[in-house]
Short mmCIF file of C-alpha atoms in Angstrom, two decimals:
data_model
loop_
_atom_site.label_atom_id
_atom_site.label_comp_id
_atom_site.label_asym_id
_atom_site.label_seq_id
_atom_site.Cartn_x
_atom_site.Cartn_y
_atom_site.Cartn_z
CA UNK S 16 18.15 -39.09 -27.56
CA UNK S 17 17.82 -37.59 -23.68
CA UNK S 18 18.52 -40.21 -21.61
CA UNK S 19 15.94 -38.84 -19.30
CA UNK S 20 12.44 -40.11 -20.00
CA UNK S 21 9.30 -37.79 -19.73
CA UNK S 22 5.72 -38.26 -20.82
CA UNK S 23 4.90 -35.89 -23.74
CA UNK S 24 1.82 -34.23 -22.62
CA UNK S 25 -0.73 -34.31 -19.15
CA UNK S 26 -3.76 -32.54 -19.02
CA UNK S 27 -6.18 -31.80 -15.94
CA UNK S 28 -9.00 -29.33 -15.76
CA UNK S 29 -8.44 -25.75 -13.54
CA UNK S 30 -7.58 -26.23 -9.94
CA UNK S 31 -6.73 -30.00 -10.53
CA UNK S 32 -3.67 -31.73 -10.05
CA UNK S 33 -0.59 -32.63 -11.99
CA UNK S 34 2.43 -35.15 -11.64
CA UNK S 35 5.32 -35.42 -14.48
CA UNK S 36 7.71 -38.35 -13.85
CA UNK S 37 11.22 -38.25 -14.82
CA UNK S 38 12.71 -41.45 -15.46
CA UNK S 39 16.55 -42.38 -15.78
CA UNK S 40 19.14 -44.81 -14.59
CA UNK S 41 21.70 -44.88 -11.20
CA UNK S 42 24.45 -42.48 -13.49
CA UNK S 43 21.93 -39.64 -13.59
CA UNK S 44 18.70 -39.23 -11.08
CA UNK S 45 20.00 -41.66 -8.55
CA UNK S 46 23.58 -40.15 -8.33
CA UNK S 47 23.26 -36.45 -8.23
CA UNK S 48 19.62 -33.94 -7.83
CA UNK S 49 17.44 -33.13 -10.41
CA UNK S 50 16.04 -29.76 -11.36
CA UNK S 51 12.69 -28.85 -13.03
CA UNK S 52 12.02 -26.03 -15.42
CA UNK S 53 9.34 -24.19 -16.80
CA UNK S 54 8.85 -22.90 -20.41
CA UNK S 55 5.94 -20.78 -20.90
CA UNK S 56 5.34 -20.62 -24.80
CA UNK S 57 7.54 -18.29 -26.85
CA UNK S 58 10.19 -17.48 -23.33
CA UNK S 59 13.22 -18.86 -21.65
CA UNK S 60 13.09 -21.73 -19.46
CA UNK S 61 12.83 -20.71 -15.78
CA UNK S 62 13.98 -22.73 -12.55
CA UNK S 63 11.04 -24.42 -10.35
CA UNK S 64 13.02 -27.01 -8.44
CA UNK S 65 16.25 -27.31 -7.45
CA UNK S 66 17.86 -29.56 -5.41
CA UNK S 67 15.30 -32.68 -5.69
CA UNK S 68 12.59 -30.59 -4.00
CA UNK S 69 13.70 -26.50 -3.34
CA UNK S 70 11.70 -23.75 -4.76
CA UNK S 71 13.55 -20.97 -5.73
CA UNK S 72 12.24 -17.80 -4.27
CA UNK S 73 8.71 -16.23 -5.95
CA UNK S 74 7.90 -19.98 -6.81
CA UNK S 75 4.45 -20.96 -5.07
CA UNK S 76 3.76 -23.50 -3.08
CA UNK S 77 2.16 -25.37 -5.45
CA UNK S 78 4.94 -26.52 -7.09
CA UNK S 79 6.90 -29.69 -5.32
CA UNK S 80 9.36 -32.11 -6.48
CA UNK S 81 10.18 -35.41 -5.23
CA UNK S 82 13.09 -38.43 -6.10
CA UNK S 83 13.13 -41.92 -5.40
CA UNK S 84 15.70 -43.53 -6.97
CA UNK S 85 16.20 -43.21 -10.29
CA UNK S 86 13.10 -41.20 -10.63
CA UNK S 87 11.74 -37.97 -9.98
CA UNK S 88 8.54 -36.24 -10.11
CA UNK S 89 7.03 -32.75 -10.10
CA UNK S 90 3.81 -32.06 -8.77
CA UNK S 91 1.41 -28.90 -9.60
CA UNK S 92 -1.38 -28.56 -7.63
CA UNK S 93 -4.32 -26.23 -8.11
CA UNK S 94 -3.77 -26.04 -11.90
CA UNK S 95 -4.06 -22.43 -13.53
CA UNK S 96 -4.29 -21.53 -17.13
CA UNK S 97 -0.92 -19.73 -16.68
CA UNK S 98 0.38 -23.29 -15.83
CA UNK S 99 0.00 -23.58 -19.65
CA UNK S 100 4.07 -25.11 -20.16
CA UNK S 101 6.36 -27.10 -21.43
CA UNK S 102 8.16 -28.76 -18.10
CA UNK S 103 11.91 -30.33 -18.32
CA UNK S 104 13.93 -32.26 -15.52
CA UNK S 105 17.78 -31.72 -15.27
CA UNK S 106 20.55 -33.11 -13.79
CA UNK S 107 24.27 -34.12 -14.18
CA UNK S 108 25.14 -37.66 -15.78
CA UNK S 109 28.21 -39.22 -14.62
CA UNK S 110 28.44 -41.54 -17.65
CA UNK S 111 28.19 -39.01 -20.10
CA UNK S 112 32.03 -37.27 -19.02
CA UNK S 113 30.01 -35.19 -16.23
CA UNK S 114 27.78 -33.54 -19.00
CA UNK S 115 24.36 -31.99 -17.89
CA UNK S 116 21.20 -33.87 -19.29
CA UNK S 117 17.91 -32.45 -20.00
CA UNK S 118 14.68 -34.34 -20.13
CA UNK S 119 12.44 -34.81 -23.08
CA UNK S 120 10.02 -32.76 -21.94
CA UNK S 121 6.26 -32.63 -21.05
CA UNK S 122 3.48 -30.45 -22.43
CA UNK S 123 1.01 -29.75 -19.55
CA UNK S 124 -2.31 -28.40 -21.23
CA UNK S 125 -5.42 -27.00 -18.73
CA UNK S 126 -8.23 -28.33 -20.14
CA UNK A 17 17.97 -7.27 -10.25
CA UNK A 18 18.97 -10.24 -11.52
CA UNK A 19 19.42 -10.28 -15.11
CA UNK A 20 21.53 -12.33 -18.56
CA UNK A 21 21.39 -10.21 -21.81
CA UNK A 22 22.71 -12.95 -24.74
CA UNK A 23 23.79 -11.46 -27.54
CA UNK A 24 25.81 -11.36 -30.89
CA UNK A 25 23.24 -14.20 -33.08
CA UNK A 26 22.67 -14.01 -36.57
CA UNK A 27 22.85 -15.52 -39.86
CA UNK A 28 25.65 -17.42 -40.46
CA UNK A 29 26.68 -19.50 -43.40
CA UNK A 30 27.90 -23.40 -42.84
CA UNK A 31 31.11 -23.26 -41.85
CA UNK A 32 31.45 -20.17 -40.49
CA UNK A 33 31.83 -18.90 -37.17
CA UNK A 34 29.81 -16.36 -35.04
CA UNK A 35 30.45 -15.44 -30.85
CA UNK A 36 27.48 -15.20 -28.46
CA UNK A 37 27.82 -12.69 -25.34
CA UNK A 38 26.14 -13.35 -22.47
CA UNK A 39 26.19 -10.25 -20.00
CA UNK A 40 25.54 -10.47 -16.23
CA UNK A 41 24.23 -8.18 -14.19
CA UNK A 42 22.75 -7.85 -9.93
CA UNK A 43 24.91 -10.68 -9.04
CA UNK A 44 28.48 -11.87 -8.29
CA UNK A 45 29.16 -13.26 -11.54
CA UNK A 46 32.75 -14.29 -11.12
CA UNK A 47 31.63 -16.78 -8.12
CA UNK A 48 29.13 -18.33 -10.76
CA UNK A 49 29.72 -20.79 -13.14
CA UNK A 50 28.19 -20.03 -15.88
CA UNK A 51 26.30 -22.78 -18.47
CA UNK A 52 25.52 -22.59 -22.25
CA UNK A 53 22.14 -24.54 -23.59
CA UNK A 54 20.43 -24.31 -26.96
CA UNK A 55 17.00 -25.26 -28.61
CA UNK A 56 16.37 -25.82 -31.46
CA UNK A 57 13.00 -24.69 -32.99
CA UNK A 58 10.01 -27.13 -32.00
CA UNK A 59 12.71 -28.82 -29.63
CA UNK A 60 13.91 -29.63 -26.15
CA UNK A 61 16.59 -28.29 -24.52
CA UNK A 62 20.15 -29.11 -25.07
CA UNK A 63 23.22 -28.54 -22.51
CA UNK A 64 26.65 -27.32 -24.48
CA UNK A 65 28.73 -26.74 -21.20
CA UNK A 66 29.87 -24.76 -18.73
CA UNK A 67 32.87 -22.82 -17.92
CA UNK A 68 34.07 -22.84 -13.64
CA UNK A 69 35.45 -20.02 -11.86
CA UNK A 70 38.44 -18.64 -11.45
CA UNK A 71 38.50 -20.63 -8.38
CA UNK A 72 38.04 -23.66 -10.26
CA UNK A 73 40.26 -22.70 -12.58
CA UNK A 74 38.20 -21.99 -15.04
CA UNK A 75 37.35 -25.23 -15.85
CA UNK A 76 34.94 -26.02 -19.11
CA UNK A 77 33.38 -29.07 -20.28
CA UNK A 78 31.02 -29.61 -23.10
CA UNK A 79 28.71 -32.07 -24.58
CA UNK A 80 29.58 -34.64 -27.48
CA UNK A 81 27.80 -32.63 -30.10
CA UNK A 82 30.02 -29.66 -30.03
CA UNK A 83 33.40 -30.82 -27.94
CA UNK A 84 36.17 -29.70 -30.60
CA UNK A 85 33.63 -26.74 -32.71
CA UNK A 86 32.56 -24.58 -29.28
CA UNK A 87 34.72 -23.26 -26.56
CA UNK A 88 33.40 -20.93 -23.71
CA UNK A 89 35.25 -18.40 -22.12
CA UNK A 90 34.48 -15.89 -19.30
CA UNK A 91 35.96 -12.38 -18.38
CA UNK A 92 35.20 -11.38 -14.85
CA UNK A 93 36.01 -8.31 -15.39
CA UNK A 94 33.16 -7.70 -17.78
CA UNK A 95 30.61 -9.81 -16.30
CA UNK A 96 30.19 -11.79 -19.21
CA UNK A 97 30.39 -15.29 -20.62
CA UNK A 98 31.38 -15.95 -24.62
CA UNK A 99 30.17 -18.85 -26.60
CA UNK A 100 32.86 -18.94 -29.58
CA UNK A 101 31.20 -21.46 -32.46
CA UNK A 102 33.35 -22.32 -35.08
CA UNK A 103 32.48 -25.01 -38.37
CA UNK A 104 29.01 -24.44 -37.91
CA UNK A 105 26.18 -26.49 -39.02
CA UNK A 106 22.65 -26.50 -39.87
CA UNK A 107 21.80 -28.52 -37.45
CA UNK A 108 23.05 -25.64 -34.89
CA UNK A 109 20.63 -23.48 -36.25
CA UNK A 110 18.77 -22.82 -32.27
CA UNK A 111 17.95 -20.38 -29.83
CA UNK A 112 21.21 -20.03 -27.59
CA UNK A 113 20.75 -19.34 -23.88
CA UNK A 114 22.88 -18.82 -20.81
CA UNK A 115 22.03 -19.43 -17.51
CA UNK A 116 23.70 -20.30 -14.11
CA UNK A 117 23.17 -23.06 -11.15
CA UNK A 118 23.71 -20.58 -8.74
CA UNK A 119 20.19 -20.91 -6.67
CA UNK A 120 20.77 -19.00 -4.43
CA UNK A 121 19.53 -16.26 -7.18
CA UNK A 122 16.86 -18.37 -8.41
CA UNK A 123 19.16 -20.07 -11.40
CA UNK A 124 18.47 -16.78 -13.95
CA UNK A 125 18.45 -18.00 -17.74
CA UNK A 126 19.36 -15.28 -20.29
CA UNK A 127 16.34 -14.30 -22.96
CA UNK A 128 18.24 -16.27 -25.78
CA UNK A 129 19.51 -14.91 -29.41
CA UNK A 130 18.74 -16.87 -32.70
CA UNK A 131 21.69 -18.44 -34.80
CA UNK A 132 20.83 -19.39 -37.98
CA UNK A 133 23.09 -21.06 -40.15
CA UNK A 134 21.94 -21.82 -43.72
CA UNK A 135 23.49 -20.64 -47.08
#
């Protein structure tokens, strides 16, 4: 029902990397930024990425975000164990009478 | 420190009503707007709305699935956003957070409270 698209799952192996793509259209992603949350399992969703491509201070490094278009993507590098998340895009849709969208989310397991 | 304390879930029957506090605390809460979101068990999350500031005149706006049932309200002088649900349904049986855009203080979310609402 999101109309923000997100693989289910990605899996890599300790101190791989990463990428989940968020897909949408040109009233979502490519008019406004998108932010990117973490959900460790059983907590509240915490901000990663704001702004297309901020970190939010205490976030490390290996964290990045990207856009093109009416896309965006978020990057972990050197995969931990504690990376162990559920991972959602966000950002404003002006077709939907300016009402914040979520993404479908994407279960990143460390093999 | 930066901190949301939700509050005021429970067990509700369908049709009732139920109001969900959500207390700020180590930051200037009446320059924030402040946004509700709810999922639901096994789920993704789910945006509500968001009430403005005073500045903005306190401007709300909420998603399809709850325009006309929900309202949000805010009272500076408490710190503290309300959720007020009224002709509840199962299907708004979730965990309800708030949380703000402000980034400048990292874009806190709240620890959530359940609402159940079954008979």
């Amino acid at each position: 029902q999101s109309v923000l698209t997100q693989p289910p799952s990605v899996s890599a192996a300790p101190g791989q990397k990463v990428t989940i793509s968020c897909s949408g259209s040109s009233s979502n992603i490519g008019n406004d930024f998108v932010s990117w949350y973490q959900q460790l399992p059983g907590t509240a969703p915490k901000l990663l990425i704001y702004e297309n491509n901020k970190r939010p201070s205490g976030i490390p490094d290996r964290f990045s975000g990207s856009k093109s278009g009416t896309s965006a993507t978020l990057g972990i590098t050197g995969l931990q164990t504690g990376d162990e998340a559920d991972y959602y895009c966000g950002t404003w849709d002006s077709s939907l009478s300016a009402n914040y969208v979520f993404g479908t989310g994407t279960k990143v397991t460390v093999l | 420190e930066v901190q949301l304390v939700e509050s005021g879930g429970g067990l509700v029957q369908p049709g009732g009503s139920l109001k969900l506090s959500c207390a700020a605390s180590g930051f200037t809460f009446s320059g924030s707007t402040m946004h509700w979101v709810r999922q639901a068990s096994g789920k993704g999350l789910e945006w509500l709305g968001r009430i403005r500031t005073k500045a903005n005149s306190y401007a709300t706006v909420y998603a399809a699935s709850v325009k006309g049932r929900f309202t949000i309200s805010r009272d500076d002088s408490k710190n503290t956003a309300y959720l007020q649900m009224n002709s509840l349904k199962t299907e708004d049986t979730a965990v309800y957070y708030c949380t703000t855009h402000n980034w400048g203080i990292g874009g806190p979310w709240g620890q959530g409270t359940l609402v159940t609402v079954s008979s």
